[in-house]
């Protein structure tokens, strides 16, 4: 991998990690369209450490409060009913599905799941799901001629059941094209949470899973065509760009619809299917290129 490829892929990772359009799919597609070799699952997982570092800094007050209250609640019974202590447990519980499936499906994640036809399918299907979830949220928030505004749930209403369902949604993002934020935000909206609450828990829930995945893949870094230098450089780029994007996204979702992302996902999926069907791209484009 060249330094230029590293810069572009780090930029793509930072731009797409927090948007509901799938960063892993865009890293895979960028390499395929440019005629570069697929950076691979290890490169993707490690560069995501950069974007998660941006999450930690952006939500540092929330994270610090949750860790402090949760750790003290282990010895102080009175704190065990505190919202921050419960959030600590809910993040742990919600991380279980992706941890189990990530290890179980490791070979598939690094192989068949990176097929461009599967990515096109997940882009379209999850785009439709996000669109439905967005419309339901908008209907509750605005009401209508014959409907009253419906109060949606916030993180204070989060239960173990909902935390696990969030976790299952996050685990779906092991397939490129699904999108970690897209799946968890869609799940949260379908469960009746506000846009801001769904996004906030989605980002907090991703921290242990992404960091664990990145550390787990460190052993494979520097192998093949991707060396340590470009990988670290891409991770730094992803961190800087990711911080800017998450700050923008949290403001965007407060009063905007997800429909632009829905339309983008569906059009990209259709275009990808067309390119593969016409022979312009092979389903495994980039896997042997370079």
PDB file of C-alpha atoms in Angstrom, residues 27-289:
ATOM      1  CA  UNK A  27     -13.108   1.179   2.125  1.00  0.00           C
ATOM      2  CA  UNK A  28     -13.743  -1.972   0.096  1.00  0.00           C
ATOM      3  CA  UNK A  29     -15.373  -0.036  -2.768  1.00  0.00           C
ATOM      4  CA  UNK A  30     -12.722   2.692  -2.847  1.00  0.00           C
ATOM      5  CA  UNK A  31     -10.045   0.058  -3.376  1.00  0.00           C
ATOM      6  CA  UNK A  32     -12.135  -1.747  -6.010  1.00  0.00           C
ATOM      7  CA  UNK A  33     -12.954   1.403  -8.008  1.00  0.00           C
ATOM      8  CA  UNK A  34      -9.354   2.663  -7.852  1.00  0.00           C
ATOM      9  CA  UNK A  35      -7.922  -0.688  -8.894  1.00  0.00           C
ATOM     10  CA  UNK A  36      -6.082  -1.057  -5.590  1.00  0.00           C
ATOM     11  CA  UNK A  37      -5.801  -4.247  -3.612  1.00  0.00           C
ATOM     12  CA  UNK A  38      -8.485  -4.746  -0.974  1.00  0.00           C
ATOM     13  CA  UNK A  39      -7.030  -3.297   2.271  1.00  0.00           C
ATOM     14  CA  UNK A  40      -8.588  -6.188   4.157  1.00  0.00           C
ATOM     15  CA  UNK A  41     -10.503  -6.646   7.399  1.00  0.00           C
ATOM     16  CA  UNK A  42      -7.400  -6.116   9.583  1.00  0.00           C
ATOM     17  CA  UNK A  43      -6.670  -2.690   8.058  1.00  0.00           C
ATOM     18  CA  UNK A  44     -10.331  -1.703   8.445  1.00  0.00           C
ATOM     19  CA  UNK A  45     -10.463  -2.785  12.094  1.00  0.00           C
ATOM     20  CA  UNK A  46      -7.238  -0.977  13.008  1.00  0.00           C
ATOM     21  CA  UNK A  47      -8.158   2.303  11.308  1.00  0.00           C
ATOM     22  CA  UNK A  48     -11.452   2.196  13.190  1.00  0.00           C
ATOM     23  CA  UNK A  49      -9.409   2.638  16.363  1.00  0.00           C
ATOM     24  CA  UNK A  50      -8.731   6.145  15.085  1.00  0.00           C
ATOM     25  CA  UNK A  51     -12.402   6.979  14.686  1.00  0.00           C
ATOM     26  CA  UNK A  52     -13.238   5.448  18.055  1.00  0.00           C
ATOM     27  CA  UNK A  53     -10.563   7.639  19.628  1.00  0.00           C
ATOM     28  CA  UNK A  54     -12.559  10.554  18.213  1.00  0.00           C
ATOM     29  CA  UNK A  55     -15.698   9.178  19.915  1.00  0.00           C
ATOM     30  CA  UNK A  56     -13.873   8.871  23.237  1.00  0.00           C
ATOM     31  CA  UNK A  57     -12.715  12.483  23.080  1.00  0.00           C
ATOM     32  CA  UNK A  58     -16.072  13.830  21.879  1.00  0.00           C
ATOM     33  CA  UNK A  59     -18.035  11.949  24.578  1.00  0.00           C
ATOM     34  CA  UNK A  60     -15.250  12.145  27.190  1.00  0.00           C
ATOM     35  CA  UNK A  61     -17.499  13.658  29.865  1.00  0.00           C
ATOM     36  CA  UNK A  62     -20.208  11.015  29.403  1.00  0.00           C
ATOM     37  CA  UNK A  63     -17.666   8.194  29.279  1.00  0.00           C
ATOM     38  CA  UNK A  64     -15.758   9.434  32.310  1.00  0.00           C
ATOM     39  CA  UNK A  65     -18.975   9.747  34.311  1.00  0.00           C
ATOM     40  CA  UNK A  66     -20.192   6.282  33.273  1.00  0.00           C
ATOM     41  CA  UNK A  67     -16.886   4.551  34.071  1.00  0.00           C
ATOM     42  CA  UNK A  68     -16.557   6.345  37.409  1.00  0.00           C
ATOM     43  CA  UNK A  69     -20.119   5.613  38.559  1.00  0.00           C
ATOM     44  CA  UNK A  70     -20.082   2.036  37.276  1.00  0.00           C
ATOM     45  CA  UNK A  71     -16.782   1.161  38.964  1.00  0.00           C
ATOM     46  CA  UNK A  72     -17.881   2.722  42.269  1.00  0.00           C
ATOM     47  CA  UNK A  73     -21.217   0.897  42.080  1.00  0.00           C
ATOM     48  CA  UNK A  74     -19.358  -2.411  42.306  1.00  0.00           C
ATOM     49  CA  UNK A  75     -18.674  -1.580  45.956  1.00  0.00           C
ATOM     50  CA  UNK A  76     -21.484   0.872  46.711  1.00  0.00           C
ATOM     51  CA  UNK A  77     -24.989  -0.623  46.555  1.00  0.00           C
ATOM     52  CA  UNK A  78     -26.660   2.774  46.545  1.00  0.00           C
ATOM     53  CA  UNK A  79     -25.066   3.634  43.195  1.00  0.00           C
ATOM     54  CA  UNK A  80     -26.284   0.486  41.434  1.00  0.00           C
ATOM     55  CA  UNK A  81     -29.578   2.120  40.498  1.00  0.00           C
ATOM     56  CA  UNK A  82     -27.872   5.228  39.160  1.00  0.00           C
ATOM     57  CA  UNK A  83     -28.395   5.762  35.419  1.00  0.00           C
ATOM     58  CA  UNK A  84     -24.658   6.010  34.679  1.00  0.00           C
ATOM     59  CA  UNK A  85     -23.917   2.756  36.521  1.00  0.00           C
ATOM     60  CA  UNK A  86     -26.671   1.016  34.581  1.00  0.00           C
ATOM     61  CA  UNK A  87     -25.333   2.460  31.326  1.00  0.00           C
ATOM     62  CA  UNK A  88     -21.985   0.840  32.094  1.00  0.00           C
ATOM     63  CA  UNK A  89     -23.640  -2.572  32.365  1.00  0.00           C
ATOM     64  CA  UNK A  90     -25.799  -1.941  29.307  1.00  0.00           C
ATOM     65  CA  UNK A  91     -22.752  -1.151  27.170  1.00  0.00           C
ATOM     66  CA  UNK A  92     -21.134  -4.389  28.390  1.00  0.00           C
ATOM     67  CA  UNK A  93     -24.283  -6.436  27.734  1.00  0.00           C
ATOM     68  CA  UNK A  94     -24.799  -4.849  24.328  1.00  0.00           C
ATOM     69  CA  UNK A  95     -21.220  -5.709  23.312  1.00  0.00           C
ATOM     70  CA  UNK A  96     -21.681  -9.457  23.845  1.00  0.00           C
ATOM     71  CA  UNK A  97     -23.378 -10.314  20.491  1.00  0.00           C
ATOM     72  CA  UNK A  98     -20.728  -8.708  18.277  1.00  0.00           C
ATOM     73  CA  UNK A  99     -17.939 -10.225  20.385  1.00  0.00           C
ATOM     74  CA  UNK A 100     -19.303 -13.741  20.039  1.00  0.00           C
ATOM     75  CA  UNK A 101     -20.195 -13.466  16.345  1.00  0.00           C
ATOM     76  CA  UNK A 102     -17.000 -11.591  15.482  1.00  0.00           C
ATOM     77  CA  UNK A 103     -14.882 -14.508  16.679  1.00  0.00           C
ATOM     78  CA  UNK A 104     -17.225 -17.171  15.281  1.00  0.00           C
ATOM     79  CA  UNK A 105     -17.495 -15.601  11.818  1.00  0.00           C
ATOM     80  CA  UNK A 106     -13.909 -14.332  11.500  1.00  0.00           C
ATOM     81  CA  UNK A 107     -13.132 -16.349   8.350  1.00  0.00           C
ATOM     82  CA  UNK A 108     -16.360 -15.272   6.649  1.00  0.00           C
ATOM     83  CA  UNK A 109     -15.744 -11.618   7.558  1.00  0.00           C
ATOM     84  CA  UNK A 110     -12.322 -11.755   5.908  1.00  0.00           C
ATOM     85  CA  UNK A 111     -13.580 -13.686   2.886  1.00  0.00           C
ATOM     86  CA  UNK A 112     -17.132 -14.225   1.529  1.00  0.00           C
ATOM     87  CA  UNK A 113     -18.618 -11.220   3.341  1.00  0.00           C
ATOM     88  CA  UNK A 114     -16.425  -8.916   1.211  1.00  0.00           C
ATOM     89  CA  UNK A 115     -18.126  -9.998  -2.038  1.00  0.00           C
ATOM     90  CA  UNK A 116     -19.356  -6.864  -3.835  1.00  0.00           C
ATOM     91  CA  UNK A 117     -22.749  -8.439  -4.582  1.00  0.00           C
ATOM     92  CA  UNK A 118     -23.355  -9.001  -0.882  1.00  0.00           C
ATOM     93  CA  UNK A 119     -22.246  -5.441  -0.135  1.00  0.00           C
ATOM     94  CA  UNK A 120     -24.670  -4.092  -2.753  1.00  0.00           C
ATOM     95  CA  UNK A 121     -27.485  -6.136  -1.208  1.00  0.00           C
ATOM     96  CA  UNK A 122     -26.825  -4.949   2.338  1.00  0.00           C
ATOM     97  CA  UNK A 123     -26.523  -1.335   1.180  1.00  0.00           C
ATOM     98  CA  UNK A 124     -30.003  -1.482  -0.348  1.00  0.00           C
ATOM     99  CA  UNK A 125     -31.756  -3.603   2.287  1.00  0.00           C
ATOM    100  CA  UNK A 126     -30.426  -1.646   5.268  1.00  0.00           C
ATOM    101  CA  UNK A 127     -31.146   1.571   3.395  1.00  0.00           C
ATOM    102  CA  UNK A 128     -34.809   0.564   3.186  1.00  0.00           C
ATOM    103  CA  UNK A 129     -34.836  -0.408   6.884  1.00  0.00           C
ATOM    104  CA  UNK A 130     -33.300   2.946   7.845  1.00  0.00           C
ATOM    105  CA  UNK A 131     -35.875   4.729   5.709  1.00  0.00           C
ATOM    106  CA  UNK A 132     -38.772   2.942   7.418  1.00  0.00           C
ATOM    107  CA  UNK A 133     -37.325   3.629  10.869  1.00  0.00           C
ATOM    108  CA  UNK A 134     -36.800   7.282   9.984  1.00  0.00           C
ATOM    109  CA  UNK A 135     -40.374   7.691   8.751  1.00  0.00           C
ATOM    110  CA  UNK A 136     -41.776   6.125  11.935  1.00  0.00           C
ATOM    111  CA  UNK A 137     -39.668   8.466  14.069  1.00  0.00           C
ATOM    112  CA  UNK A 138     -40.771  11.494  12.042  1.00  0.00           C
ATOM    113  CA  UNK A 139     -44.424  10.488  12.383  1.00  0.00           C
ATOM    114  CA  UNK A 140     -44.096  10.250  16.170  1.00  0.00           C
ATOM    115  CA  UNK A 141     -42.197  13.551  16.427  1.00  0.00           C
ATOM    116  CA  UNK A 142     -44.498  15.632  14.254  1.00  0.00           C
ATOM    117  CA  UNK A 143     -47.824  13.872  14.679  1.00  0.00           C
ATOM    118  CA  UNK A 144     -50.253  14.711  11.911  1.00  0.00           C
ATOM    119  CA  UNK A 145     -53.713  15.866  11.068  1.00  0.00           C
ATOM    120  CA  UNK A 146     -55.304  12.980  12.938  1.00  0.00           C
ATOM    121  CA  UNK A 147     -52.382  11.992  15.155  1.00  0.00           C
ATOM    122  CA  UNK A 148     -50.951  13.472  18.323  1.00  0.00           C
ATOM    123  CA  UNK A 149     -47.227  13.820  18.868  1.00  0.00           C
ATOM    124  CA  UNK A 150     -45.928  10.634  20.522  1.00  0.00           C
ATOM    125  CA  UNK A 151     -43.272  10.812  23.218  1.00  0.00           C
ATOM    126  CA  UNK A 152     -40.239   8.720  22.255  1.00  0.00           C
ATOM    127  CA  UNK A 153     -37.898   6.952  24.674  1.00  0.00           C
ATOM    128  CA  UNK A 154     -34.557   8.343  25.857  1.00  0.00           C
ATOM    129  CA  UNK A 155     -31.512   6.589  27.304  1.00  0.00           C
ATOM    130  CA  UNK A 156     -33.056   6.744  30.785  1.00  0.00           C
ATOM    131  CA  UNK A 157     -35.609   4.217  29.465  1.00  0.00           C
ATOM    132  CA  UNK A 158     -32.955   1.817  28.174  1.00  0.00           C
ATOM    133  CA  UNK A 159     -33.439  -1.722  29.504  1.00  0.00           C
ATOM    134  CA  UNK A 160     -31.309  -4.873  29.359  1.00  0.00           C
ATOM    135  CA  UNK A 161     -33.643  -6.246  26.675  1.00  0.00           C
ATOM    136  CA  UNK A 162     -33.261  -3.129  24.528  1.00  0.00           C
ATOM    137  CA  UNK A 163     -29.503  -3.100  25.179  1.00  0.00           C
ATOM    138  CA  UNK A 164     -29.226  -6.657  23.857  1.00  0.00           C
ATOM    139  CA  UNK A 165     -31.352  -5.804  20.814  1.00  0.00           C
ATOM    140  CA  UNK A 166     -29.035  -2.865  20.137  1.00  0.00           C
ATOM    141  CA  UNK A 167     -26.146  -5.317  20.427  1.00  0.00           C
ATOM    142  CA  UNK A 168     -27.685  -7.695  17.893  1.00  0.00           C
ATOM    143  CA  UNK A 169     -28.156  -4.778  15.498  1.00  0.00           C
ATOM    144  CA  UNK A 170     -24.518  -3.786  15.970  1.00  0.00           C
ATOM    145  CA  UNK A 171     -23.392  -7.363  15.276  1.00  0.00           C
ATOM    146  CA  UNK A 172     -25.060  -7.173  11.848  1.00  0.00           C
ATOM    147  CA  UNK A 173     -22.400  -4.611  10.902  1.00  0.00           C
ATOM    148  CA  UNK A 174     -19.859  -7.446  10.701  1.00  0.00           C
ATOM    149  CA  UNK A 175     -21.119  -7.665   7.120  1.00  0.00           C
ATOM    150  CA  UNK A 176     -19.691  -4.793   5.035  1.00  0.00           C
ATOM    151  CA  UNK A 177     -22.482  -2.593   3.742  1.00  0.00           C
ATOM    152  CA  UNK A 178     -24.718  -2.882   6.803  1.00  0.00           C
ATOM    153  CA  UNK A 179     -23.124   0.024   8.767  1.00  0.00           C
ATOM    154  CA  UNK A 180     -22.640  -0.107  12.521  1.00  0.00           C
ATOM    155  CA  UNK A 181     -24.292   3.277  13.103  1.00  0.00           C
ATOM    156  CA  UNK A 182     -26.970   2.583  10.491  1.00  0.00           C
ATOM    157  CA  UNK A 183     -27.985  -0.747  12.037  1.00  0.00           C
ATOM    158  CA  UNK A 184     -27.957   0.416  15.662  1.00  0.00           C
ATOM    159  CA  UNK A 185     -29.668   3.741  14.955  1.00  0.00           C
ATOM    160  CA  UNK A 186     -32.324   1.954  12.874  1.00  0.00           C
ATOM    161  CA  UNK A 187     -32.813  -0.536  15.696  1.00  0.00           C
ATOM    162  CA  UNK A 188     -33.111   2.267  18.231  1.00  0.00           C
ATOM    163  CA  UNK A 189     -35.646   4.183  16.138  1.00  0.00           C
ATOM    164  CA  UNK A 190     -37.719   1.033  15.596  1.00  0.00           C
ATOM    165  CA  UNK A 191     -37.677   0.422  19.363  1.00  0.00           C
ATOM    166  CA  UNK A 192     -39.081   3.907  19.876  1.00  0.00           C
ATOM    167  CA  UNK A 193     -36.005   5.914  20.908  1.00  0.00           C
ATOM    168  CA  UNK A 194     -35.329   9.486  19.853  1.00  0.00           C
ATOM    169  CA  UNK A 195     -32.802  10.098  17.083  1.00  0.00           C
ATOM    170  CA  UNK A 196     -30.296  11.675  19.473  1.00  0.00           C
ATOM    171  CA  UNK A 197     -30.619   8.852  22.036  1.00  0.00           C
ATOM    172  CA  UNK A 198     -30.311   6.158  19.377  1.00  0.00           C
ATOM    173  CA  UNK A 199     -27.174   7.764  17.947  1.00  0.00           C
ATOM    174  CA  UNK A 200     -25.581   8.457  21.337  1.00  0.00           C
ATOM    175  CA  UNK A 201     -25.976   4.875  22.570  1.00  0.00           C
ATOM    176  CA  UNK A 202     -24.850   3.597  19.164  1.00  0.00           C
ATOM    177  CA  UNK A 203     -21.562   5.485  19.457  1.00  0.00           C
ATOM    178  CA  UNK A 204     -20.994   4.513  23.108  1.00  0.00           C
ATOM    179  CA  UNK A 205     -21.788   0.866  22.367  1.00  0.00           C
ATOM    180  CA  UNK A 206     -19.273   0.781  19.523  1.00  0.00           C
ATOM    181  CA  UNK A 207     -16.288   1.748  21.710  1.00  0.00           C
ATOM    182  CA  UNK A 208     -15.493  -1.618  23.393  1.00  0.00           C
ATOM    183  CA  UNK A 209     -16.337  -3.639  20.268  1.00  0.00           C
ATOM    184  CA  UNK A 210     -14.231  -1.554  17.878  1.00  0.00           C
ATOM    185  CA  UNK A 211     -11.266  -1.201  20.227  1.00  0.00           C
ATOM    186  CA  UNK A 212     -11.291  -4.941  20.960  1.00  0.00           C
ATOM    187  CA  UNK A 213     -11.517  -5.745  17.240  1.00  0.00           C
ATOM    188  CA  UNK A 214      -8.682  -3.364  16.411  1.00  0.00           C
ATOM    189  CA  UNK A 215      -6.408  -4.795  19.117  1.00  0.00           C
ATOM    190  CA  UNK A 216      -7.292  -8.342  18.040  1.00  0.00           C
ATOM    191  CA  UNK A 217      -6.294  -7.557  14.447  1.00  0.00           C
ATOM    192  CA  UNK A 218      -2.976  -5.914  15.413  1.00  0.00           C
ATOM    193  CA  UNK A 219      -1.249  -9.259  15.028  1.00  0.00           C
ATOM    194  CA  UNK A 220      -2.148  -9.262  11.312  1.00  0.00           C
ATOM    195  CA  UNK A 221      -1.015  -5.685  10.665  1.00  0.00           C
ATOM    196  CA  UNK A 222       2.074  -5.316   8.522  1.00  0.00           C
ATOM    197  CA  UNK A 223       1.409  -8.575   6.691  1.00  0.00           C
ATOM    198  CA  UNK A 224       0.877  -8.795   2.940  1.00  0.00           C
ATOM    199  CA  UNK A 225       0.723  -5.530   0.992  1.00  0.00           C
ATOM    200  CA  UNK A 226      -0.286  -3.340   3.973  1.00  0.00           C
ATOM    201  CA  UNK A 227       2.683  -2.281   6.117  1.00  0.00           C
ATOM    202  CA  UNK A 228       2.644  -0.671   9.565  1.00  0.00           C
ATOM    203  CA  UNK A 229       3.544   2.846   8.425  1.00  0.00           C
ATOM    204  CA  UNK A 230       0.602   3.415   6.060  1.00  0.00           C
ATOM    205  CA  UNK A 231      -1.764   1.712   8.526  1.00  0.00           C
ATOM    206  CA  UNK A 232      -0.802   4.093  11.346  1.00  0.00           C
ATOM    207  CA  UNK A 233      -0.966   7.075   8.981  1.00  0.00           C
ATOM    208  CA  UNK A 234      -4.478   6.096   7.847  1.00  0.00           C
ATOM    209  CA  UNK A 235      -5.553   5.666  11.478  1.00  0.00           C
ATOM    210  CA  UNK A 236      -4.387   9.202  12.336  1.00  0.00           C
ATOM    211  CA  UNK A 237      -6.198  10.656   9.309  1.00  0.00           C
ATOM    212  CA  UNK A 238      -9.344   8.739  10.300  1.00  0.00           C
ATOM    213  CA  UNK A 239      -9.151  10.175  13.826  1.00  0.00           C
ATOM    214  CA  UNK A 240      -8.897  13.817  12.708  1.00  0.00           C
ATOM    215  CA  UNK A 241     -11.617  13.583  10.044  1.00  0.00           C
ATOM    216  CA  UNK A 242     -13.811  11.400  12.247  1.00  0.00           C
ATOM    217  CA  UNK A 243     -13.901  13.952  15.055  1.00  0.00           C
ATOM    218  CA  UNK A 244     -15.134  16.654  12.677  1.00  0.00           C
ATOM    219  CA  UNK A 245     -17.771  14.338  11.218  1.00  0.00           C
ATOM    220  CA  UNK A 246     -19.167  13.163  14.568  1.00  0.00           C
ATOM    221  CA  UNK A 247     -19.520  16.766  15.774  1.00  0.00           C
ATOM    222  CA  UNK A 248     -21.438  17.621  12.592  1.00  0.00           C
ATOM    223  CA  UNK A 249     -23.554  14.460  12.663  1.00  0.00           C
ATOM    224  CA  UNK A 250     -24.768  14.924  16.248  1.00  0.00           C
ATOM    225  CA  UNK A 251     -26.026  18.391  15.281  1.00  0.00           C
ATOM    226  CA  UNK A 252     -27.508  17.138  12.008  1.00  0.00           C
ATOM    227  CA  UNK A 253     -29.691  14.421  13.538  1.00  0.00           C
ATOM    228  CA  UNK A 254     -31.290  16.780  16.057  1.00  0.00           C
ATOM    229  CA  UNK A 255     -33.659  18.158  13.419  1.00  0.00           C
ATOM    230  CA  UNK A 256     -32.883  16.480  10.102  1.00  0.00           C
ATOM    231  CA  UNK A 257     -34.124  13.349   8.367  1.00  0.00           C
ATOM    232  CA  UNK A 258     -31.947  10.345   7.495  1.00  0.00           C
ATOM    233  CA  UNK A 259     -33.516  10.189   4.024  1.00  0.00           C
ATOM    234  CA  UNK A 260     -30.455  11.628   2.186  1.00  0.00           C
ATOM    235  CA  UNK A 261     -28.442   8.663   3.506  1.00  0.00           C
ATOM    236  CA  UNK A 262     -31.246   6.252   2.593  1.00  0.00           C
ATOM    237  CA  UNK A 263     -31.322   7.495  -1.010  1.00  0.00           C
ATOM    238  CA  UNK A 264     -27.518   7.425  -1.245  1.00  0.00           C
ATOM    239  CA  UNK A 265     -27.346   3.816   0.023  1.00  0.00           C
ATOM    240  CA  UNK A 266     -29.978   2.566  -2.397  1.00  0.00           C
ATOM    241  CA  UNK A 267     -28.495   4.354  -5.425  1.00  0.00           C
ATOM    242  CA  UNK A 268     -24.985   3.126  -4.564  1.00  0.00           C
ATOM    243  CA  UNK A 269     -26.248  -0.434  -4.159  1.00  0.00           C
ATOM    244  CA  UNK A 270     -28.069  -0.337  -7.495  1.00  0.00           C
ATOM    245  CA  UNK A 271     -25.012   1.162  -9.237  1.00  0.00           C
ATOM    246  CA  UNK A 272     -22.797  -1.532  -7.733  1.00  0.00           C
ATOM    247  CA  UNK A 273     -25.126  -4.283  -8.924  1.00  0.00           C
ATOM    248  CA  UNK A 274     -25.111  -2.741 -12.416  1.00  0.00           C
ATOM    249  CA  UNK A 275     -21.307  -2.542 -12.520  1.00  0.00           C
ATOM    250  CA  UNK A 276     -20.942  -6.173 -11.447  1.00  0.00           C
ATOM    251  CA  UNK A 277     -23.669  -7.370 -13.834  1.00  0.00           C
ATOM    252  CA  UNK A 278     -22.074  -5.527 -16.773  1.00  0.00           C
ATOM    253  CA  UNK A 279     -18.675  -7.000 -16.014  1.00  0.00           C
ATOM    254  CA  UNK A 280     -17.145  -3.596 -15.255  1.00  0.00           C
ATOM    255  CA  UNK A 281     -16.343  -4.873 -11.770  1.00  0.00           C
ATOM    256  CA  UNK A 282     -15.915  -8.465 -10.678  1.00  0.00           C
ATOM    257  CA  UNK A 283     -17.480  -9.502  -7.343  1.00  0.00           C
ATOM    258  CA  UNK A 284     -14.003  -9.937  -5.864  1.00  0.00           C
ATOM    259  CA  UNK A 285     -12.487  -6.805  -7.495  1.00  0.00           C
ATOM    260  CA  UNK A 286      -9.410  -5.658  -5.657  1.00  0.00           C
ATOM    261  CA  UNK A 287      -8.759  -8.922  -3.833  1.00  0.00           C
ATOM    262  CA  UNK A 288      -5.978  -9.832  -6.246  1.00  0.00           C
ATOM    263  CA  UNK A 289      -5.272  -6.406  -7.710  1.00  0.00           C
TER     264      UNK A 289
END
